[in-house]
Coordinates of C-alpha atoms and ligand atoms in Angstrom, one line a residue:
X614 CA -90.3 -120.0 192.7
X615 CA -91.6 -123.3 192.0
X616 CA -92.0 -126.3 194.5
X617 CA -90.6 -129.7 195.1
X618 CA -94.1 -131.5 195.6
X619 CA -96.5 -131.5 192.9
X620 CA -95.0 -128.5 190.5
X621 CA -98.1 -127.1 190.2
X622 CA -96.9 -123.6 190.1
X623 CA -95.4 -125.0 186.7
X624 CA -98.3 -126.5 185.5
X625 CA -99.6 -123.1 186.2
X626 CA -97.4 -121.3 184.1
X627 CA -98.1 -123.2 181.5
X628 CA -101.8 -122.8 181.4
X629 CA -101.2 -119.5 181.1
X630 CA -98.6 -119.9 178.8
X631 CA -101.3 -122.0 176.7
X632 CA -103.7 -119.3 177.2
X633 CA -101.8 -116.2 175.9
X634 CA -100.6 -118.8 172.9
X635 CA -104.0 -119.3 171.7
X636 CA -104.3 -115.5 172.1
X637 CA -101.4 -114.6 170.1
X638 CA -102.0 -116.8 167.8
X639 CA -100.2 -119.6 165.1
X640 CA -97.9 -118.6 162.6
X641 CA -95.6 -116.5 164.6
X642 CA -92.8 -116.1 162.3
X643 CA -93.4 -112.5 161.8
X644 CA -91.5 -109.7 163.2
X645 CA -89.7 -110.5 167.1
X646 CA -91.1 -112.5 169.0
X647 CA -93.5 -111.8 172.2
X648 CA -92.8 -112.7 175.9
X649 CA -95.2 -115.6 175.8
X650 CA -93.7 -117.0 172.6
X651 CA -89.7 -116.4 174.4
X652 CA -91.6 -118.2 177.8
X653 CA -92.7 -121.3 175.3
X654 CA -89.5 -122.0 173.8
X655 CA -87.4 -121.3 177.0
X656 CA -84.9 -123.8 177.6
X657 CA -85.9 -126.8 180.2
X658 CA -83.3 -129.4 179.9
X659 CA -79.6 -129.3 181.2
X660 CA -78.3 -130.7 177.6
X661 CA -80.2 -128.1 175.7
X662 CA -78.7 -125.2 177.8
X663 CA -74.9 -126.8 177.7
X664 CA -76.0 -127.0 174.1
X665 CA -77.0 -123.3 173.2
X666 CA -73.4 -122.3 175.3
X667 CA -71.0 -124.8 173.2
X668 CA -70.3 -126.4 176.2
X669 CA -70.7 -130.1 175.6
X670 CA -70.6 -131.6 179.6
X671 CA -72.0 -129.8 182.7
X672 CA -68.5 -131.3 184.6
X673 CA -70.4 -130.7 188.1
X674 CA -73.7 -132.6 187.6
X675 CA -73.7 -136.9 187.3
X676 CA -76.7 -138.2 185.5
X677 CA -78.3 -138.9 188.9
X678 CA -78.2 -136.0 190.8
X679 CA -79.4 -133.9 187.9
X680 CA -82.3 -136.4 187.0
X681 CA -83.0 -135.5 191.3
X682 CA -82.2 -131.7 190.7
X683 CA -84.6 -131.8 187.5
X684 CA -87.3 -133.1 189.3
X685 CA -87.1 -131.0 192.2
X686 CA -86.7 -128.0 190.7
X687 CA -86.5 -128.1 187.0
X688 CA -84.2 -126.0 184.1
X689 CA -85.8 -123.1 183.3
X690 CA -84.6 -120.2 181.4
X691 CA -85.8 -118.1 178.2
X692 CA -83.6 -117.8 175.5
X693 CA -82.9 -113.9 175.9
X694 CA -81.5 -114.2 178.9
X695 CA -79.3 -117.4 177.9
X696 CA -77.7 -115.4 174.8
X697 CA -76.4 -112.5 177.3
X698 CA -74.2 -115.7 179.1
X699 CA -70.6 -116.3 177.2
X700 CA -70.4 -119.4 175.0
X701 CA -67.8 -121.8 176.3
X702 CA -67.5 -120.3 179.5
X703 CA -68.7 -122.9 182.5
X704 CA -68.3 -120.2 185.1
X705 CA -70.4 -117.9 183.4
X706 CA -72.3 -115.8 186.0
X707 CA -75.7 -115.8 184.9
X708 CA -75.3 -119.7 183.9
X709 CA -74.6 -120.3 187.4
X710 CA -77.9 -118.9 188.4
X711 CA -79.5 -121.5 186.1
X712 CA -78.0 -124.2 185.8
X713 CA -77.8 -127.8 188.3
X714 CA -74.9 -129.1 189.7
X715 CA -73.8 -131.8 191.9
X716 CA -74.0 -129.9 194.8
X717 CA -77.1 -128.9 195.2
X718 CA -77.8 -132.2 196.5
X719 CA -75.8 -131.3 199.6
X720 CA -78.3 -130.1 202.7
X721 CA -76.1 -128.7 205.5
X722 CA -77.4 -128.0 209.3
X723 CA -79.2 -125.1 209.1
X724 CA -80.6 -124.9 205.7
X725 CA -84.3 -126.2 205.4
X726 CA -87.7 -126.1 203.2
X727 CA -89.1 -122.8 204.6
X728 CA -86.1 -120.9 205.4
X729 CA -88.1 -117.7 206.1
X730 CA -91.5 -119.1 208.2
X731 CA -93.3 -118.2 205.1
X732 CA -95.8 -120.5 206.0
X733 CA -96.3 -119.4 209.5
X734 CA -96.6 -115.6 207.9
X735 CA -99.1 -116.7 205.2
X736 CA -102.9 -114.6 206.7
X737 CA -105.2 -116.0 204.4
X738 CA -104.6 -118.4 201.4
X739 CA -101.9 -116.8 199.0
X740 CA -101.5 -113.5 201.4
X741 CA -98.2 -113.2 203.3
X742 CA -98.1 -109.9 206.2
X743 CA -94.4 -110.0 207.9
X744 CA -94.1 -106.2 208.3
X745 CA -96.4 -103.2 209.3
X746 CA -98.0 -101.9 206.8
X747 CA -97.3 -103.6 203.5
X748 CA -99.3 -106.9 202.4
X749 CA -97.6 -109.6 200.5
X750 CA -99.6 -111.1 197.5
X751 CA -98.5 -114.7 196.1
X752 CA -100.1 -113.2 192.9
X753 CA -98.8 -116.7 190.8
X754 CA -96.7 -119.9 191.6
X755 CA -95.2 -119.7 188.4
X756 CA -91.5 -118.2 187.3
X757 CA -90.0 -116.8 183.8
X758 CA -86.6 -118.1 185.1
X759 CA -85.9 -120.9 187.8
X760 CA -83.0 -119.6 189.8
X761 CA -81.2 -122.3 191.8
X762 CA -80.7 -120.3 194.6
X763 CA -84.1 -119.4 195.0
X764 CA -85.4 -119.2 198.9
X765 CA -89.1 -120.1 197.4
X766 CA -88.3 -123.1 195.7
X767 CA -89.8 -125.5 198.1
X768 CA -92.8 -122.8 198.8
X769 CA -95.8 -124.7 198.2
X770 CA -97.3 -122.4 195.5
X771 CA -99.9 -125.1 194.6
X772 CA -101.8 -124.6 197.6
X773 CA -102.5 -121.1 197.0
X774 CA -105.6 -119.9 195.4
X775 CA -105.9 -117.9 191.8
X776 CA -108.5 -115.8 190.1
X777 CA -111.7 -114.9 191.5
X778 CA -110.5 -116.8 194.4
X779 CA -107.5 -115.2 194.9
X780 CA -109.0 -111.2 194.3
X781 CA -112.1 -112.2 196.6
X782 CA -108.7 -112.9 200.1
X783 CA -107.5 -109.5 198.8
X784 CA -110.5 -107.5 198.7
X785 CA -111.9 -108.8 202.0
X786 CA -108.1 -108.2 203.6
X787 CA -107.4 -104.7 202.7
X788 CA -110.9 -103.8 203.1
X789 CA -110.6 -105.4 206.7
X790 CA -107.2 -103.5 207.8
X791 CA -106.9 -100.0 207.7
X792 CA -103.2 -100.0 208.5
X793 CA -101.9 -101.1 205.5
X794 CA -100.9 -98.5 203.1
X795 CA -98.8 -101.1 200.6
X796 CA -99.5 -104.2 198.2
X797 CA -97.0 -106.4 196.8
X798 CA -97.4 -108.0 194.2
X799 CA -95.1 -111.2 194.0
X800 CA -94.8 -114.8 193.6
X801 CA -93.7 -116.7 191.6
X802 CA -93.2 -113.2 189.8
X803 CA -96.4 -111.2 189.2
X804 CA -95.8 -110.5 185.3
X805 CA -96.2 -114.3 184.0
X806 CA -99.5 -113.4 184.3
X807 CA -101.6 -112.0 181.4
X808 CA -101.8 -108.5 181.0
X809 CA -105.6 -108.5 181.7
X810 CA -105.1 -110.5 184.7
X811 CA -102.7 -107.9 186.1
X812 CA -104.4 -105.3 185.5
X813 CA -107.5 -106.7 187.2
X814 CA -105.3 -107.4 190.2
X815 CA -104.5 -103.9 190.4
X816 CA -108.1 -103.1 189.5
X817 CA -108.9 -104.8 193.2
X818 CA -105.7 -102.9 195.0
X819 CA -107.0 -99.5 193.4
X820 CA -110.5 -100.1 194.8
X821 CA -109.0 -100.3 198.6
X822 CA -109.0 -96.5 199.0
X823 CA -106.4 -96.5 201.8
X824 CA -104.0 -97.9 199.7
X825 CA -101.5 -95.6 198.6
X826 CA -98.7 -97.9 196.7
X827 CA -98.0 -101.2 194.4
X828 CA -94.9 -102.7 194.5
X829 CA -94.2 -105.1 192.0
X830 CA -91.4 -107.4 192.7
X831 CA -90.5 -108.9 189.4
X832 CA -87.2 -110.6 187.4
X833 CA -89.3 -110.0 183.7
X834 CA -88.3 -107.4 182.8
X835 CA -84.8 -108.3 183.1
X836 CA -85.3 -112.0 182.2
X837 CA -87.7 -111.2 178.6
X838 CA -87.5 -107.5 178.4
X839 CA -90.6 -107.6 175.8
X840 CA -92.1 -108.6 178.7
X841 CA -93.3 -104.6 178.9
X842 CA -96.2 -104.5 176.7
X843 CA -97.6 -101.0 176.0
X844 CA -100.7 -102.5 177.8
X845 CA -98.9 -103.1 180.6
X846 CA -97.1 -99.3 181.1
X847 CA -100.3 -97.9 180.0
X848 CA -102.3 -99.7 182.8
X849 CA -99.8 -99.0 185.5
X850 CA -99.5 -95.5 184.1
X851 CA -103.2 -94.8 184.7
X852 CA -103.3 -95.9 188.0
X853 CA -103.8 -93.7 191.2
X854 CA -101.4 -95.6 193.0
X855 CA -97.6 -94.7 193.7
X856 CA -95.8 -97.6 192.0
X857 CA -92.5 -99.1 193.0
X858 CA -91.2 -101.6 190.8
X859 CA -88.3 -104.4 192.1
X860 CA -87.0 -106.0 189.8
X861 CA -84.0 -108.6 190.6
X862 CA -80.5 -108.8 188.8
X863 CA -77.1 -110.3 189.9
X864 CA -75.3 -109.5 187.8
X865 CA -73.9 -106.7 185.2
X866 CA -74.3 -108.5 182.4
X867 CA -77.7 -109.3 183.0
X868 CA -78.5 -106.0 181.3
X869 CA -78.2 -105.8 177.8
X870 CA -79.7 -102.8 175.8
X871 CA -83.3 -104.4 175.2
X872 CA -83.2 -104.8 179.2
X873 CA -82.1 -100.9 179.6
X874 CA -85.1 -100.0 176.5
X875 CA -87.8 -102.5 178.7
X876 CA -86.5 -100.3 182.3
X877 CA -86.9 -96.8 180.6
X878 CA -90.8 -97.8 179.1
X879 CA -91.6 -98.9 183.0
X880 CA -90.5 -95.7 184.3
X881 CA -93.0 -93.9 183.6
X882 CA -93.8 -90.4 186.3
X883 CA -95.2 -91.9 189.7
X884 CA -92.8 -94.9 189.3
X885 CA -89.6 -95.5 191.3
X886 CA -87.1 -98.3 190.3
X887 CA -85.1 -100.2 192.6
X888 CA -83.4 -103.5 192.2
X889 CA -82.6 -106.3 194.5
X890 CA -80.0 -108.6 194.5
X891 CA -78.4 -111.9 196.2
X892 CA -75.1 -112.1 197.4
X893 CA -74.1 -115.3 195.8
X894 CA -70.8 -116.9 195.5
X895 CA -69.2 -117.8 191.8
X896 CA -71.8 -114.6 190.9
X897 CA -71.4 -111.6 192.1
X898 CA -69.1 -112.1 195.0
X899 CA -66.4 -109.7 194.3
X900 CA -66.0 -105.7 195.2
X901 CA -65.9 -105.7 190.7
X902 CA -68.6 -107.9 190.1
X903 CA -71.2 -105.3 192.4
X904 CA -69.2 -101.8 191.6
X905 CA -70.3 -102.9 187.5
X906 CA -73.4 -104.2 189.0
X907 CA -74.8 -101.1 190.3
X908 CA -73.1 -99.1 187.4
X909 CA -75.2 -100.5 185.6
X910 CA -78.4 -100.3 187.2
X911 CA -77.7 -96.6 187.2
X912 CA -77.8 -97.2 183.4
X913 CA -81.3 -97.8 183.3
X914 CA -81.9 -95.6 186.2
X915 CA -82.7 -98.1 188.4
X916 CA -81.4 -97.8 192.5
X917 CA -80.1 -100.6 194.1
X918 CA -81.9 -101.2 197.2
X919 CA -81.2 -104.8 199.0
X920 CA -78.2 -106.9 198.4
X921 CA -79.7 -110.1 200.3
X922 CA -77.3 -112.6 202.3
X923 CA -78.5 -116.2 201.3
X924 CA -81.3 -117.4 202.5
X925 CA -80.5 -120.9 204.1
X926 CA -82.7 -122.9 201.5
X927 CA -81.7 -126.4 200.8
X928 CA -80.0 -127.4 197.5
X929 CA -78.5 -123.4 198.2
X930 CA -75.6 -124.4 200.0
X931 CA -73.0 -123.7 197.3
X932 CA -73.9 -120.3 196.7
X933 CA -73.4 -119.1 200.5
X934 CA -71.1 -116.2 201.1
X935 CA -70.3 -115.5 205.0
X936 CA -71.8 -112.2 206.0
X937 CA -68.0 -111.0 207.1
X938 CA -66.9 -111.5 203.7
X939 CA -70.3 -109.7 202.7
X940 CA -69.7 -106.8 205.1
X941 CA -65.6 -106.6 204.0
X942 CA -67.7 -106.2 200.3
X943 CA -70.3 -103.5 201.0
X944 CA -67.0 -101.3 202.8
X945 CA -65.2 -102.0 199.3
X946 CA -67.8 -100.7 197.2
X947 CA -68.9 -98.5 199.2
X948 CA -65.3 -96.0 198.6
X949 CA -66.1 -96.7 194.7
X950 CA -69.6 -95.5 194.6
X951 CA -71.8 -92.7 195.2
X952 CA -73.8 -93.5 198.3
X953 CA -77.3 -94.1 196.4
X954 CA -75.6 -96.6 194.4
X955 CA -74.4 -98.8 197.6
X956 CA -77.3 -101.6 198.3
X957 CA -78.6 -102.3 202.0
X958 CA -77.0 -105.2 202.9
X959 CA -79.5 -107.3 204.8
X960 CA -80.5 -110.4 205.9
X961 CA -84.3 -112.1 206.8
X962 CA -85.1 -113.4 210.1
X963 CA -88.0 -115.2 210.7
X964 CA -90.5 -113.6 213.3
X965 CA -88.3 -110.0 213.6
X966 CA -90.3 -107.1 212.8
X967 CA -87.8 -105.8 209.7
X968 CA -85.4 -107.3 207.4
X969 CA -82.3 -106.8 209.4
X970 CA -79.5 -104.4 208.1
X971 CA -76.0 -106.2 208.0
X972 CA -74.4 -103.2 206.4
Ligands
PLP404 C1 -89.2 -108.7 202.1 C2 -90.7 -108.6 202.3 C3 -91.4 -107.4 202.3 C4 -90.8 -106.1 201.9 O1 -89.9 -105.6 202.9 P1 -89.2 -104.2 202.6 O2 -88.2 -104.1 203.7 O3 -90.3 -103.2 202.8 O4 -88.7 -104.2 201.2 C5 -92.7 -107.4 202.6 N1 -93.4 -108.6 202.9 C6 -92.7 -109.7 203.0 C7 -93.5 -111.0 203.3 C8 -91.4 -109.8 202.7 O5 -90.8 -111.0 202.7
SF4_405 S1 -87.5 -115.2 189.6 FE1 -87.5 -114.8 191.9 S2 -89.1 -116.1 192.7 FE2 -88.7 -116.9 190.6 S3 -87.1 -118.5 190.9 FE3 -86.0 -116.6 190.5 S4 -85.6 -115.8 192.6 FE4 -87.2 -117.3 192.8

């Protein structure tokens, strides 16, 4: 998530962030610490995070291009997920999904701002429709991680409204099209938000009566497992709605045991979990790397369901892996896996009516 311009889906975050803190309170020495607390002490700054890894120069980034690369699209990642990466290593696969280098700054033909025509598919003010059927919700601009390869990181989150504004463009919508049967709820991710101001979000899906499911697209649960509040499985637990949780992991050792406890207390009955990913090169760009990947999704009883080519974003670049290479991969696994455990290799196109199956 997050935009070049004014960073307001940032400033967003943090309001919430200063919100939920006044909520939780001062004083929190006591016991483990929540998901707003991990979100307030997340690391920001390229020294902190070679820091907490013992690695004392980021080799790939000069002082100018990361001041550039900060600015843009600044260092963010909570400290559970930074203690899964291995200390010393400057390859590390989840590091590399964090962390800016050099080339970044590189913008080749082809990759631009809105790689997807998000713009062009936005219907009303934080509302995306692409496809038949399911409505897109920009339910926040803000992020518990900043993933550098991130296709929404120019998306301009700060136009879009929030609050009454924002459930007042849903209402009207789905009480204005009878074909759609689907809400997403994305972002940004959906869960930085409160738990009340979730569950009033769903509050306004439920109250569409031709609505059948929520999706939730969301990298919490993997990113700050304590994300999963018993209010939060207790409110979707409740619900009417068929719920389909996404969540988004690269990599095996994204998913410690806290991240396998926080996918069991989502899956509650009514709830299917499916995971996508990004092929990304240095990451997860091996026939290994996605056979352990989907292993151990399985773990935590979680379906892989997209494995996503690239999308051309700029300051991306570096992470592209050609779609032969990407089609040679999905054969590979595909003769070490059980079929459900083989993602949908696709890719987006801007204006066709599906996301388009590569393999
Ligand atoms: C990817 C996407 C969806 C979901 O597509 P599925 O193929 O159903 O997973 C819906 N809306 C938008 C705007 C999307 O980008
Ligand atoms: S969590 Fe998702 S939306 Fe947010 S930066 Fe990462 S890939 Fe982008």
């Amino acid at each position: 998530m997050i935009e070049t311009k004014p960073k307001t889906g940032y400033v967003k975050g943090m309001q919430i962030l200063t919100t939920s803190n006044d909520s939780v309170g001062a004083g929190g020495d006591v016991g483990p610490q929540t998901w707003q607390q991990q979100l307030k002490t997340a690391i920001r700054t390229v020294p902190d995070l070679l820091r907490q890894l013992k690695l004392t120069v980021n080799p790939a980034l000069d002082a100018k291009v990361g001041a550039k690369a900060e600015a843009a699209f600044p260092v963010f990642a909570p400290l559970p997920y930074v203690r899964r990466m291995v200390p010393g290593d400057p390859a590390d696969p989840l590091l590399r999904q964090v962390l800016p280098i050099d080339a970044e700054d590189s913008s080749p033909a082809g990759f631009s701002a809105d790689p997807l025509g998000e713009n062009a598919a936005t219907v009303r003010p934080g509302l995306l429709q692409k496809y038949h059927g399911r409505m897109l919700v920009v339910a926040t601009g803000a992020c518990a991680i900043h993933c550098r390869y991130c296709f929404r990181r120019h998306f301009p989150y700060g136009e879009g409204p929030a609050g009454a504004a924002l459930h007042k463009q849903l209402a009207d919508a789905l009480a204005n099209d009878d074909s759609l049967d689907e809400v997403i709820l994305s972002g940004g991710d959906p869960l930085t938000l409160v738990d009340d101001a979730f569950s009033a979000l769903v509050d306004t899906i439920e109250q569409a009566a031709h609505i059948k499911r929520l999706r939730i697209h969301t990298r919490l649960p993997i990113v700050i497992p304590q994300r999963v509040t018993d209010q939060l499985v207790e409110r979707l637990s409740f619900s009417r709605l068929q719920k389909v949780i996404v969540v988004h992991t690269n990599h095996a050792n994204e998913i410690d045991e806290a991240v396998i406890d926080s996918l069991q207390r989502l899956n509650t009955p009514g709830t299917q979990l499916l995971n996508q990913s990004v092929l990304l090169r240095g990451v997860n760009d091996s026939s290994d790397a996605l056979v352990d990947l989907s292993q151990r999704l399985l773990d935590g009883e979680v379906l892989p369901y997209y494995l996503h080519q690239l999308d051309p974003v700029i300051g991306a670049a570096h992470f592209e892996v050609s779609i032969e290479r990407g089609k040679q991969l999905i054969q590979e696994i595909r003769a070490r896996l059980p079929g459900f455990a083989v993602p949908r290799y696709v890719q987006e196109i801007a204006g066709r009516p599906n996301k388009t199956v590569l393999a």
